[in-house]
One Martini backbone bead per residue (centre of mass of N, CA, C, O) as a GRO file, in nm:
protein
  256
    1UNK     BB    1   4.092  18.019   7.539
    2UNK     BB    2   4.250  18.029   7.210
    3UNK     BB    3   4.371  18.310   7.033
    4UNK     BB    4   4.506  18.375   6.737
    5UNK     BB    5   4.754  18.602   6.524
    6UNK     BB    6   4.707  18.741   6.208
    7UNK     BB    7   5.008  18.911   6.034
    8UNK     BB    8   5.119  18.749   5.746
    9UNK     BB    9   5.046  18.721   5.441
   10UNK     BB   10   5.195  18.430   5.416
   11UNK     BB   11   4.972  18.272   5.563
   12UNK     BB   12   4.808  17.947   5.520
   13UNK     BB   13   4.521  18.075   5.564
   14UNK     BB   14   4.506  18.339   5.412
   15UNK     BB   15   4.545  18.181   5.117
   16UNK     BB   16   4.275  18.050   5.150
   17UNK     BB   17   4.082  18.265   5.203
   18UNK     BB   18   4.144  18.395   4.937
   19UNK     BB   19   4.046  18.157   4.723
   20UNK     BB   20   3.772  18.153   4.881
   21UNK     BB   21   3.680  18.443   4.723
   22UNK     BB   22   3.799  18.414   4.421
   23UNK     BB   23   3.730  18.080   4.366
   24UNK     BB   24   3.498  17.894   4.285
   25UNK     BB   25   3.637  17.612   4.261
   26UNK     BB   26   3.783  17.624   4.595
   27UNK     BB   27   3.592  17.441   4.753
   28UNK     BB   28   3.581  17.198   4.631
   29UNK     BB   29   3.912  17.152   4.655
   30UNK     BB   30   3.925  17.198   4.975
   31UNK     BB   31   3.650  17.174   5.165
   32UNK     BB   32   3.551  17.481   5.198
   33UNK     BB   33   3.385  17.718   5.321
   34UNK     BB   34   3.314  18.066   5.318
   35UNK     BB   35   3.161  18.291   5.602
   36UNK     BB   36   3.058  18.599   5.548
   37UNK     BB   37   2.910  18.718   5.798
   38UNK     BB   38   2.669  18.715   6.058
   39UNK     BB   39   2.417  18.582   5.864
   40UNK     BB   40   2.541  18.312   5.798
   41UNK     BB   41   2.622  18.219   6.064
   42UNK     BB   42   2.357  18.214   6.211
   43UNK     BB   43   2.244  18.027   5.927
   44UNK     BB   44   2.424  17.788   6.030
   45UNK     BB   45   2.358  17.762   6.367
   46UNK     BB   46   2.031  17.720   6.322
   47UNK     BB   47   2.104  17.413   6.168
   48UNK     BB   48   2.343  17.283   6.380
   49UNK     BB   49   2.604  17.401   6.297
   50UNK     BB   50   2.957  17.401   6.289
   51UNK     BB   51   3.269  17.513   6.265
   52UNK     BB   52   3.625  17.520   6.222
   53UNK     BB   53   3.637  17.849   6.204
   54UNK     BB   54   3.689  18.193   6.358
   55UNK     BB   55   3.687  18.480   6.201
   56UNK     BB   56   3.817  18.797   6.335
   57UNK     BB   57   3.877  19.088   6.404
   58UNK     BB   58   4.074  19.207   6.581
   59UNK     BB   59   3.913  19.465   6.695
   60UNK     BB   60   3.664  19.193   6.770
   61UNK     BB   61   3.684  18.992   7.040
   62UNK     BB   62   3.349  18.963   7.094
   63UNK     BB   63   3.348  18.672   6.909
   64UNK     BB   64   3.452  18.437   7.079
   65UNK     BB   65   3.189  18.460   7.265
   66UNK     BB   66   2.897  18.503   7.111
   67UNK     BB   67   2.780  18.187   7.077
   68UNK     BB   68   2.935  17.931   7.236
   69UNK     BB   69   3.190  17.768   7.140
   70UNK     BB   70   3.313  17.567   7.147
   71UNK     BB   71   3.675  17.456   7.156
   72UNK     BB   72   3.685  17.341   6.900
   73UNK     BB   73   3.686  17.575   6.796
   74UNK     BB   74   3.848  17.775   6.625
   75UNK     BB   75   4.013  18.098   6.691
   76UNK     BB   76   4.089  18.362   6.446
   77UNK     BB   77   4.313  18.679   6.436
   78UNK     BB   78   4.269  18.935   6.203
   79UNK     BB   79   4.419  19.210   6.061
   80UNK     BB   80   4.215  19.439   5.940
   81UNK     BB   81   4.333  19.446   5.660
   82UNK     BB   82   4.318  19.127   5.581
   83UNK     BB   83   4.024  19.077   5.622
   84UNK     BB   84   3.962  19.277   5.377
   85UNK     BB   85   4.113  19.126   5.142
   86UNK     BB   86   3.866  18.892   5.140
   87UNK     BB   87   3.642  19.088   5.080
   88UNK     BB   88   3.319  19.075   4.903
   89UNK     BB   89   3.238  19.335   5.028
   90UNK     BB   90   3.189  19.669   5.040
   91UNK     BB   91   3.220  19.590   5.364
   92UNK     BB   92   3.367  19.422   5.593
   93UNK     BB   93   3.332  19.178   5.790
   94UNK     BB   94   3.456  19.078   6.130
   95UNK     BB   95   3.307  18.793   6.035
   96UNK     BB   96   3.339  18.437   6.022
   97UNK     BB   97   3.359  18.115   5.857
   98UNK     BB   98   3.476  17.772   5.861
   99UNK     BB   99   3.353  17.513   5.639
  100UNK     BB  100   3.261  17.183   5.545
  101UNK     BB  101   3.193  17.039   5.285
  102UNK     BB  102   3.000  16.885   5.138
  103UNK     BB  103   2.923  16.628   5.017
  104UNK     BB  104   2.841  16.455   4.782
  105UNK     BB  105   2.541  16.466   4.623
  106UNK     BB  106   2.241  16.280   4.532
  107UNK     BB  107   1.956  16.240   4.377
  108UNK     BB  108   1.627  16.251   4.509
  109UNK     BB  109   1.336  16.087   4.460
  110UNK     BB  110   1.046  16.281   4.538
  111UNK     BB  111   1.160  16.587   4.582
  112UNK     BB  112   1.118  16.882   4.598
  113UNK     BB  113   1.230  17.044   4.265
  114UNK     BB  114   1.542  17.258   4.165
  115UNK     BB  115   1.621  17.345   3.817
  116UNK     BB  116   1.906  17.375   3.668
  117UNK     BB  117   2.017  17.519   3.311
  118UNK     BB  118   2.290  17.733   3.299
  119UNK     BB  119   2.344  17.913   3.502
  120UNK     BB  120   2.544  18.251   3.506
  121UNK     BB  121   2.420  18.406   3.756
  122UNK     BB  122   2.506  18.400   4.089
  123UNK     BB  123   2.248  18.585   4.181
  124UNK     BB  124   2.064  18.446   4.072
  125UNK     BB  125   2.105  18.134   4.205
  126UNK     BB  126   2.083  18.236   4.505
  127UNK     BB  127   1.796  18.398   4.441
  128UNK     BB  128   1.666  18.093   4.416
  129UNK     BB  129   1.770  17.938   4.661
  130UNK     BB  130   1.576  18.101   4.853
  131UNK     BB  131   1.328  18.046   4.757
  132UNK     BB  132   1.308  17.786   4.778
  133UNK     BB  133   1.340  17.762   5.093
  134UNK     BB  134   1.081  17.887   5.135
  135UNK     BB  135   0.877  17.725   4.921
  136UNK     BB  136   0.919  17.395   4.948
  137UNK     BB  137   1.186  17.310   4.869
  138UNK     BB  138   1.454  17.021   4.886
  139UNK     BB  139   1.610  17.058   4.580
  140UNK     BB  140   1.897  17.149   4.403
  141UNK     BB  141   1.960  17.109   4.073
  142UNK     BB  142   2.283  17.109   3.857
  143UNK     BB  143   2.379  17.167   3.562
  144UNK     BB  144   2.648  17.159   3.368
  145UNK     BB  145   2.713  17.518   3.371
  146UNK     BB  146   2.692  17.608   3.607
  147UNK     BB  147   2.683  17.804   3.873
  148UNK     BB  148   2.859  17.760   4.169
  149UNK     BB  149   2.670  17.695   4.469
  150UNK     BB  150   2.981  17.769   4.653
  151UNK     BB  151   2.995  18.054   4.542
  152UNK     BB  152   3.043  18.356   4.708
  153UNK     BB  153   2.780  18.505   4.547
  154UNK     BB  154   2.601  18.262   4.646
  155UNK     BB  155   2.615  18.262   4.943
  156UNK     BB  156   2.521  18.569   4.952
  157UNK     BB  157   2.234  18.537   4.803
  158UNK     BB  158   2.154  18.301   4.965
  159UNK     BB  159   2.130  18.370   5.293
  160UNK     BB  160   2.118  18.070   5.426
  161UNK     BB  161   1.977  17.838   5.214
  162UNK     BB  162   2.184  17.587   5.189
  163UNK     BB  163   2.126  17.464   5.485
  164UNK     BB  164   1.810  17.410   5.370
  165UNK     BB  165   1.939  17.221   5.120
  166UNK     BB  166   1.980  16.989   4.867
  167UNK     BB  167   2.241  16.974   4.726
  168UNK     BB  168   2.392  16.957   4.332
  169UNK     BB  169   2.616  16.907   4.112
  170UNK     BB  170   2.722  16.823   3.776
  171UNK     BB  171   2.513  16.723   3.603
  172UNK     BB  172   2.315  16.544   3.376
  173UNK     BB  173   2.041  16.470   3.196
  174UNK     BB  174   2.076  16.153   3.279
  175UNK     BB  175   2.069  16.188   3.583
  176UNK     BB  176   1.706  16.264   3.594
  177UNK     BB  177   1.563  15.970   3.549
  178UNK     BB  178   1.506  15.909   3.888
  179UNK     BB  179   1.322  16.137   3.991
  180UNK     BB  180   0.988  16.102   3.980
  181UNK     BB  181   0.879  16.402   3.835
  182UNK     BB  182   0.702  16.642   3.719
  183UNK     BB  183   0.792  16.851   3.465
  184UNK     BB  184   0.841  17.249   3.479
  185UNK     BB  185   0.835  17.467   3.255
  186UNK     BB  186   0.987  17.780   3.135
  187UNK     BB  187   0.825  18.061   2.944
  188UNK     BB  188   0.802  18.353   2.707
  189UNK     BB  189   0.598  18.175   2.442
  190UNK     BB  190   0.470  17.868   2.546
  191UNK     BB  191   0.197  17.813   2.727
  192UNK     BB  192   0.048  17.791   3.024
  193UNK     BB  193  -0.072  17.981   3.232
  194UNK     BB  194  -0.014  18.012   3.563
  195UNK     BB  195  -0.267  18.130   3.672
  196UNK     BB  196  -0.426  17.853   3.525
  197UNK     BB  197  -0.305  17.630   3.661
  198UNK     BB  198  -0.263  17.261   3.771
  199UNK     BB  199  -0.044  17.183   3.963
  200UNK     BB  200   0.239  16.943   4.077
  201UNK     BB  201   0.269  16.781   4.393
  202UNK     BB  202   0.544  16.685   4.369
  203UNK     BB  203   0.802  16.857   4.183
  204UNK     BB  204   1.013  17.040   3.875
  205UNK     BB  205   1.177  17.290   3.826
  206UNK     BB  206   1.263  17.463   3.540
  207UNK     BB  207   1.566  17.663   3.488
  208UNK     BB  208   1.721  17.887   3.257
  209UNK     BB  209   1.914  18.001   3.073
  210UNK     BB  210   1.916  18.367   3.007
  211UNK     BB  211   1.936  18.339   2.697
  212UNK     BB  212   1.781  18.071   2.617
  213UNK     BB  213   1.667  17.894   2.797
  214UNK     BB  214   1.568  17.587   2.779
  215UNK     BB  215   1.650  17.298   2.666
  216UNK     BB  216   1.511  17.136   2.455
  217UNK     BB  217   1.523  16.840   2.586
  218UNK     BB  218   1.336  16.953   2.828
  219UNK     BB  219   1.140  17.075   2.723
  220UNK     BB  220   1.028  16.778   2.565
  221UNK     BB  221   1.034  16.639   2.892
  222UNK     BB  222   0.811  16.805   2.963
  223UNK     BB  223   0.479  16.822   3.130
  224UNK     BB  224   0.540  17.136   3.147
  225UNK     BB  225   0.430  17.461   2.981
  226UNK     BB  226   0.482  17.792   3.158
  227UNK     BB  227   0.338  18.120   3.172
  228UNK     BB  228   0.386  18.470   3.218
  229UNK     BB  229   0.198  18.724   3.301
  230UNK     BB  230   0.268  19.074   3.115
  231UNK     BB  231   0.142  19.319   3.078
  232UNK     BB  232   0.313  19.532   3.028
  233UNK     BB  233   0.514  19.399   2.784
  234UNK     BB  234   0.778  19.246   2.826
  235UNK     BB  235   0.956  19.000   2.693
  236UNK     BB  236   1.096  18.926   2.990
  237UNK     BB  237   1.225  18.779   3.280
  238UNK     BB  238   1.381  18.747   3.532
  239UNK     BB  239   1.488  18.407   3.654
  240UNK     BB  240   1.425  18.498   3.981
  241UNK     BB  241   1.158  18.606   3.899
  242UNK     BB  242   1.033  18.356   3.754
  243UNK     BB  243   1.136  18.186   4.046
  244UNK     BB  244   0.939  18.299   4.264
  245UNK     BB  245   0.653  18.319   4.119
  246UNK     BB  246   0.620  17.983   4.050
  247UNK     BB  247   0.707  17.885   4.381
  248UNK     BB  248   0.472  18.039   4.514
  249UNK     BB  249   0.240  17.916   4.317
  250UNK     BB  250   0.271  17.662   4.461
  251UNK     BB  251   0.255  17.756   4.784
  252UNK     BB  252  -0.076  17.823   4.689
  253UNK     BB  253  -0.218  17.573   4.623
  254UNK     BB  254  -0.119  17.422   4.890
  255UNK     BB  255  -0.249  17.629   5.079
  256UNK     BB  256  -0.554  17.662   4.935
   0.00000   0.00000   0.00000
């Protein structure tokens, strides 16, 4: 088993990886997923997926054969300043992997989903997809506008979430029409309590824009709109947090 040793900031791999940490278009462009640190690596391994590339700090050798892969993955030892170069960590992690990007995939009717409509914090995006492979979604479909599903900020916040769900992107409102689920849109102004409502599942959750929250098309073609009680008194949650509240609603009613 022969691990290469990359010392050359000129290298043509290190090139890529630098691009896949720092330009969230660049997965989709190369066709690779950059999953840095141990626990991507674990919750791609766990999902049955081989990476294409094992990449780990000259320093840490013990990772060449730390999980068993086959002989067919690529091993490559970088040295210790060039891998913490490409780390988007605030402690760079002494291993990662190059992955296959999923080819493109289309939405599919009848199966619990979460719409995203335009949302732009990547730690939202990634930790709405958390909540969802939690909680008994199977695909998350983005609306034109959202922040990219596999850029390197989302990869991280959702903590190995994209390996368990049908991921889609770069949708129209148009292309939502063979859905053939129930949408139910979430206000913080409007609609039936959440806690007092009678859910259906398998639904569509629709979580909106941070500032504008869902676009007025969506939220007409809602069959609920429905809010969270905030005794607090607060104007709105943050739309992670109230998908995380949402998406457990959903099920616990079905747990129920």
């Amino acid at each position: 088993m022969n691990t290469e040793t990359i010392r050359s900031r000129d290298n043509a791999l290190l090139k890529q990886l630098r691009r896949l940490a720092n330009d969230p278009a660049a997965g989709r462009e190369l066709g690779l997923v950059w999953l840095e640190g141990e626990h991507l690596c674990r919750a791609l391994l766990a999902r049955g997926q081989l990476p294409t590339v094992l990449l780990r700090a000259e320093s840490a050798p013990h990772w060449d054969t730390a999980w068993s892969l086959p002989p067919s993955v690529r091993r490559v030892a970088l040295a210790d300043s060039l891998l913490a170069g490409v780390s988007g960590l605030g402690s760079s992690a002494p291993v990662g992997f190059l992955w296959p990007l999923p080819a493109a995939a289309a939405c599919q009717p009848g199966r619990p989903t979460v719409l995203l409509d335009r949302l732009q914090d990547p730690g939202n995006v990634g930790s709405i997809l958390r909540s969802a492979a939690a909680l008994g979604i199977e695909q998350v479909l983005a609306l034109k506008g959202t922040a990219a599903l596999w850029a390197p900020k989302v990869l991280r916040a959702g903590m190995g979430a994209h390996f368990g769900l049908r991921l889609v992107e770069g949708l129209h409102p148009d292309d939502l029409a063979g859905l053939d689920l129930p949408l139910l849109a979430t206000s913080s102004h409007q609609g039936q309590w959440l806690h007092q409502a009678a859910l259906p599942w398998p639904c569509a959750w629709l979580f909106g824009h941070e500032g504008q929250g869902v676009s007025p098309a969506l939220l007409a073609a809602a069959s609920h709109t429905l809010r969270i009680a905030q005794p607090g008194g607060e104007e709105s949650l943050n739309v992670a947090a109230a998908a995380a509240i949402c998406l457990h609603a959903s099920a616990v009613q079905r747990l129920g």
